[in-house]
JSON list of C-alpha atoms in Angstrom, two decimals:
[
{"chain": "F", "resi": 1, "resn": "MET", "atom": "CA", "xyz": [-17.06, 3.16, -7.52]},
{"chain": "F", "resi": 2, "resn": "LEU", "atom": "CA", "xyz": [-13.89, 1.05, -7.18]},
{"chain": "F", "resi": 3, "resn": "PHE", "atom": "CA", "xyz": [-11.79, 4.03, -8.21]},
{"chain": "F", "resi": 4, "resn": "VAL", "atom": "CA", "xyz": [-13.31, 6.32, -5.56]},
{"chain": "F", "resi": 5, "resn": "TRP", "atom": "CA", "xyz": [-13.11, 3.69, -2.81]},
{"chain": "F", "resi": 6, "resn": "ALA", "atom": "CA", "xyz": [-9.48, 2.84, -3.61]},
{"chain": "F", "resi": 7, "resn": "SER", "atom": "CA", "xyz": [-8.51, 6.52, -3.84]},
{"chain": "F", "resi": 8, "resn": "VAL", "atom": "CA", "xyz": [-10.08, 7.32, -0.46]},
{"chain": "F", "resi": 9, "resn": "HIS", "atom": "CA", "xyz": [-8.44, 4.27, 1.06]},
{"chain": "F", "resi": 10, "resn": "GLN", "atom": "CA", "xyz": [-5.04, 5.23, -0.37]},
{"chain": "F", "resi": 11, "resn": "HIS", "atom": "CA", "xyz": [-5.42, 8.71, 1.09]},
{"chain": "F", "resi": 12, "resn": "ARG", "atom": "CA", "xyz": [-6.25, 7.27, 4.53]},
{"chain": "F", "resi": 13, "resn": "CYS", "atom": "CA", "xyz": [-3.11, 5.13, 4.39]},
{"chain": "F", "resi": 14, "resn": "HIS", "atom": "CA", "xyz": [-0.98, 8.14, 3.48]},
{"chain": "F", "resi": 15, "resn": "VAL", "atom": "CA", "xyz": [-2.47, 10.09, 6.40]},
{"chain": "F", "resi": 16, "resn": "ILE", "atom": "CA", "xyz": [-1.61, 7.24, 8.78]},
{"chain": "F", "resi": 17, "resn": "LEU", "atom": "CA", "xyz": [1.97, 7.18, 7.47]},
{"chain": "F", "resi": 18, "resn": "ALA", "atom": "CA", "xyz": [2.30, 10.97, 7.73]},
{"chain": "F", "resi": 19, "resn": "ASN", "atom": "CA", "xyz": [0.97, 10.94, 11.29]},
{"chain": "F", "resi": 20, "resn": "LEU", "atom": "CA", "xyz": [3.79, 8.62, 12.36]},
{"chain": "F", "resi": 21, "resn": "ARG", "atom": "CA", "xyz": [6.11, 11.63, 12.19]},
{"chain": "F", "resi": 22, "resn": "LYS", "atom": "CA", "xyz": [3.78, 14.35, 13.51]},
{"chain": "F", "resi": 23, "resn": "GLY", "atom": "CA", "xyz": [3.21, 15.51, 17.04]},
{"chain": "F", "resi": 24, "resn": "SER", "atom": "CA", "xyz": [-0.09, 16.58, 18.57]},
{"chain": "F", "resi": 25, "resn": "SER", "atom": "CA", "xyz": [0.33, 20.09, 17.08]},
{"chain": "F", "resi": 26, "resn": "GLY", "atom": "CA", "xyz": [0.52, 18.66, 13.54]},
{"chain": "F", "resi": 27, "resn": "THR", "atom": "CA", "xyz": [4.15, 19.56, 12.95]},
{"chain": "F", "resi": 28, "resn": "VAL", "atom": "CA", "xyz": [6.84, 17.05, 12.07]},
{"chain": "F", "resi": 29, "resn": "VAL", "atom": "CA", "xyz": [8.66, 16.02, 15.23]},
{"chain": "F", "resi": 30, "resn": "SER", "atom": "CA", "xyz": [10.60, 12.99, 14.03]},
{"chain": "F", "resi": 31, "resn": "LEU", "atom": "CA", "xyz": [12.14, 11.66, 10.85]},
{"chain": "F", "resi": 32, "resn": "LYS", "atom": "CA", "xyz": [12.42, 8.15, 12.28]},
{"chain": "F", "resi": 33, "resn": "HIS", "atom": "CA", "xyz": [10.52, 5.24, 10.82]},
{"chain": "F", "resi": 34, "resn": "GLY", "atom": "CA", "xyz": [7.64, 3.80, 12.78]},
{"chain": "F", "resi": 35, "resn": "VAL", "atom": "CA", "xyz": [5.27, 0.87, 12.54]},
{"chain": "F", "resi": 36, "resn": "PRO", "atom": "CA", "xyz": [1.94, 1.95, 11.05]},
{"chain": "F", "resi": 37, "resn": "HIS", "atom": "CA", "xyz": [-1.27, 0.68, 12.65]},
{"chain": "F", "resi": 38, "resn": "GLY", "atom": "CA", "xyz": [-4.92, 0.95, 11.77]},
{"chain": "F", "resi": 39, "resn": "ASP", "atom": "CA", "xyz": [-6.96, 0.55, 8.62]},
{"chain": "F", "resi": 40, "resn": "TRP", "atom": "CA", "xyz": [-5.50, -2.14, 6.34]},
{"chain": "F", "resi": 41, "resn": "PHE", "atom": "CA", "xyz": [-2.10, -1.81, 7.99]},
{"chain": "F", "resi": 42, "resn": "GLN", "atom": "CA", "xyz": [-3.39, -4.52, 10.32]},
{"chain": "F", "resi": 43, "resn": "LEU", "atom": "CA", "xyz": [-3.35, -6.89, 7.33]},
{"chain": "F", "resi": 44, "resn": "VAL", "atom": "CA", "xyz": [-0.52, -5.74, 5.07]},
{"chain": "F", "resi": 45, "resn": "SER", "atom": "CA", "xyz": [2.61, -3.63, 5.27]},
{"chain": "F", "resi": 46, "resn": "CYS", "atom": "CA", "xyz": [1.75, -1.53, 2.20]},
{"chain": "F", "resi": 47, "resn": "PRO", "atom": "CA", "xyz": [-2.00, -1.15, 1.75]},
{"chain": "F", "resi": 48, "resn": "HIS", "atom": "CA", "xyz": [-1.47, 2.11, -0.13]},
{"chain": "F", "resi": 49, "resn": "TYR", "atom": "CA", "xyz": [0.31, 0.11, -2.84]},
{"chain": "F", "resi": 50, "resn": "PHE", "atom": "CA", "xyz": [-2.61, -2.31, -3.01]},
{"chain": "F", "resi": 51, "resn": "ALA", "atom": "CA", "xyz": [-5.01, 0.64, -3.31]},
{"chain": "F", "resi": 52, "resn": "GLU", "atom": "CA", "xyz": [-2.86, 1.96, -6.17]},
{"chain": "F", "resi": 53, "resn": "LEU", "atom": "CA", "xyz": [-3.27, -1.33, -7.99]},
{"chain": "F", "resi": 54, "resn": "LEU", "atom": "CA", "xyz": [-7.05, -1.17, -7.48]},
{"chain": "F", "resi": 55, "resn": "ILE", "atom": "CA", "xyz": [-7.10, 2.36, -8.91]},
{"chain": "F", "resi": 56, "resn": "TYR", "atom": "CA", "xyz": [-5.44, 1.10, -12.09]},
{"chain": "F", "resi": 57, "resn": "VAL", "atom": "CA", "xyz": [-7.78, -1.88, -12.27]},
{"chain": "F", "resi": 58, "resn": "ALA", "atom": "CA", "xyz": [-10.66, 0.61, -12.13]},
{"chain": "F", "resi": 59, "resn": "PHE", "atom": "CA", "xyz": [-9.08, 2.61, -14.97]},
{"chain": "F", "resi": 60, "resn": "CYS", "atom": "CA", "xyz": [-8.76, -0.59, -16.97]},
{"chain": "F", "resi": 61, "resn": "ILE", "atom": "CA", "xyz": [-12.40, -1.55, -16.41]},
{"chain": "F", "resi": 62, "resn": "THR", "atom": "CA", "xyz": [-13.71, 1.90, -17.33]},
{"chain": "F", "resi": 63, "resn": "SER", "atom": "CA", "xyz": [-11.60, 1.99, -20.49]},
{"chain": "F", "resi": 64, "resn": "GLY", "atom": "CA", "xyz": [-13.10, -1.26, -21.74]},
{"chain": "F", "resi": 65, "resn": "CYS", "atom": "CA", "xyz": [-10.26, -3.55, -20.65]},
{"chain": "F", "resi": 66, "resn": "THR", "atom": "CA", "xyz": [-8.10, -2.85, -23.69]},
{"chain": "F", "resi": 67, "resn": "PHE", "atom": "CA", "xyz": [-4.88, -4.75, -24.15]},
{"chain": "F", "resi": 68, "resn": "THR", "atom": "CA", "xyz": [-2.88, -1.59, -23.41]},
{"chain": "F", "resi": 69, "resn": "TRP", "atom": "CA", "xyz": [-4.64, -1.05, -20.08]},
{"chain": "F", "resi": 70, "resn": "TRP", "atom": "CA", "xyz": [-4.04, -4.67, -19.10]},
{"chain": "F", "resi": 71, "resn": "LEU", "atom": "CA", "xyz": [-0.34, -4.10, -19.76]},
{"chain": "F", "resi": 72, "resn": "VAL", "atom": "CA", "xyz": [-0.46, -1.01, -17.56]},
{"chain": "F", "resi": 73, "resn": "VAL", "atom": "CA", "xyz": [-2.18, -2.98, -14.77]},
{"chain": "F", "resi": 74, "resn": "LEU", "atom": "CA", "xyz": [0.41, -5.74, -15.11]},
{"chain": "F", "resi": 75, "resn": "TYR", "atom": "CA", "xyz": [3.23, -3.19, -14.86]},
{"chain": "F", "resi": 76, "resn": "VAL", "atom": "CA", "xyz": [1.68, -1.61, -11.76]},
{"chain": "F", "resi": 77, "resn": "LEU", "atom": "CA", "xyz": [1.18, -5.07, -10.23]},
{"chain": "F", "resi": 78, "resn": "PHE", "atom": "CA", "xyz": [4.84, -6.04, -10.65]},
{"chain": "F", "resi": 79, "resn": "ASN", "atom": "CA", "xyz": [6.14, -2.61, -9.66]},
{"chain": "F", "resi": 80, "resn": "GLN", "atom": "CA", "xyz": [4.02, -2.31, -6.51]},
{"chain": "F", "resi": 81, "resn": "THR", "atom": "CA", "xyz": [4.62, -5.94, -5.54]},
{"chain": "F", "resi": 82, "resn": "LEU", "atom": "CA", "xyz": [8.38, -5.44, -5.65]},
{"chain": "F", "resi": 83, "resn": "ALA", "atom": "CA", "xyz": [8.18, -2.20, -3.67]},
{"chain": "F", "resi": 84, "resn": "ALA", "atom": "CA", "xyz": [5.86, -3.78, -1.09]},
{"chain": "F", "resi": 85, "resn": "VAL", "atom": "CA", "xyz": [8.07, -6.83, -0.59]},
{"chain": "F", "resi": 86, "resn": "LEU", "atom": "CA", "xyz": [11.14, -4.62, -0.10]},
{"chain": "F", "resi": 87, "resn": "CYS", "atom": "CA", "xyz": [9.25, -2.41, 2.36]},
{"chain": "F", "resi": 88, "resn": "HIS", "atom": "CA", "xyz": [7.91, -5.47, 4.20]},
{"chain": "F", "resi": 89, "resn": "ASP", "atom": "CA", "xyz": [11.44, -6.87, 4.52]},
{"chain": "F", "resi": 90, "resn": "PHE", "atom": "CA", "xyz": [12.66, -3.50, 5.82]},
{"chain": "F", "resi": 91, "resn": "TYR", "atom": "CA", "xyz": [9.98, -3.44, 8.53]},
{"chain": "F", "resi": 92, "resn": "HIS", "atom": "CA", "xyz": [10.88, -6.97, 9.64]},
{"chain": "F", "resi": 93, "resn": "LYS", "atom": "CA", "xyz": [14.59, -6.13, 9.82]},
{"chain": "F", "resi": 94, "resn": "LYS", "atom": "CA", "xyz": [14.17, -2.77, 11.55]},
{"chain": "F", "resi": 95, "resn": "PHE", "atom": "CA", "xyz": [11.45, -3.67, 14.07]},
{"chain": "F", "resi": 96, "resn": "GLU", "atom": "CA", "xyz": [11.78, -6.89, 16.06]},
{"chain": "F", "resi": 97, "resn": "SER", "atom": "CA", "xyz": [8.21, -6.57, 17.29]},
{"chain": "F", "resi": 98, "resn": "TYR", "atom": "CA", "xyz": [6.77, -6.13, 13.78]},
{"chain": "F", "resi": 99, "resn": "PRO", "atom": "CA", "xyz": [3.56, -8.20, 13.45]},
{"chain": "F", "resi": 100, "resn": "LYS", "atom": "CA", "xyz": [4.42, -11.56, 11.88]},
{"chain": "F", "resi": 101, "resn": "GLN", "atom": "CA", "xyz": [0.91, -12.14, 10.53]},
{"chain": "F", "resi": 102, "resn": "ARG", "atom": "CA", "xyz": [1.02, -9.11, 8.18]},
{"chain": "F", "resi": 103, "resn": "LYS", "atom": "CA", "xyz": [1.46, -9.82, 4.52]},
{"chain": "F", "resi": 104, "resn": "ALA", "atom": "CA", "xyz": [3.43, -7.50, 2.25]},
{"chain": "F", "resi": 105, "resn": "PHE", "atom": "CA", "xyz": [0.92, -6.39, -0.38]},
{"chain": "F", "resi": 106, "resn": "ILE", "atom": "CA", "xyz": [-2.33, -8.31, -0.89]},
{"chain": "F", "resi": 107, "resn": "PRO", "atom": "CA", "xyz": [-4.37, -9.18, 2.22]},
{"chain": "F", "resi": 108, "resn": "PHE", "atom": "CA", "xyz": [-4.19, -12.90, 3.15]},
{"chain": "F", "resi": 109, "resn": "VAL", "atom": "CA", "xyz": [-2.17, -13.70, -0.03]},
{"chain": "F", "resi": 110, "resn": "LEU", "atom": "CA", "xyz": [1.22, -11.95, -0.46]}
]
């Protein structure tokens, strides 16, 4: 269930990001960066990265939480955390009006 929920959530986040560059006809009208809003973007800069982590946690749980899967989850955690922090910093530097209350990766934590 966690896998399905996280996958659907990640897809929603990607749709929100894609729609930042599309016009009403559905074609790409801009290659500029924009501030995403809606869904978990109200809480964090990179909710799709958090959803990715949850997907791997679900894999780990369904595989019996083997040592190898915990290493994979740890790798994904560090990788996605670094990417989210860099993205979060980019948003703050590029957009003066970027919401200050948003965290980078994990809602209410980081």
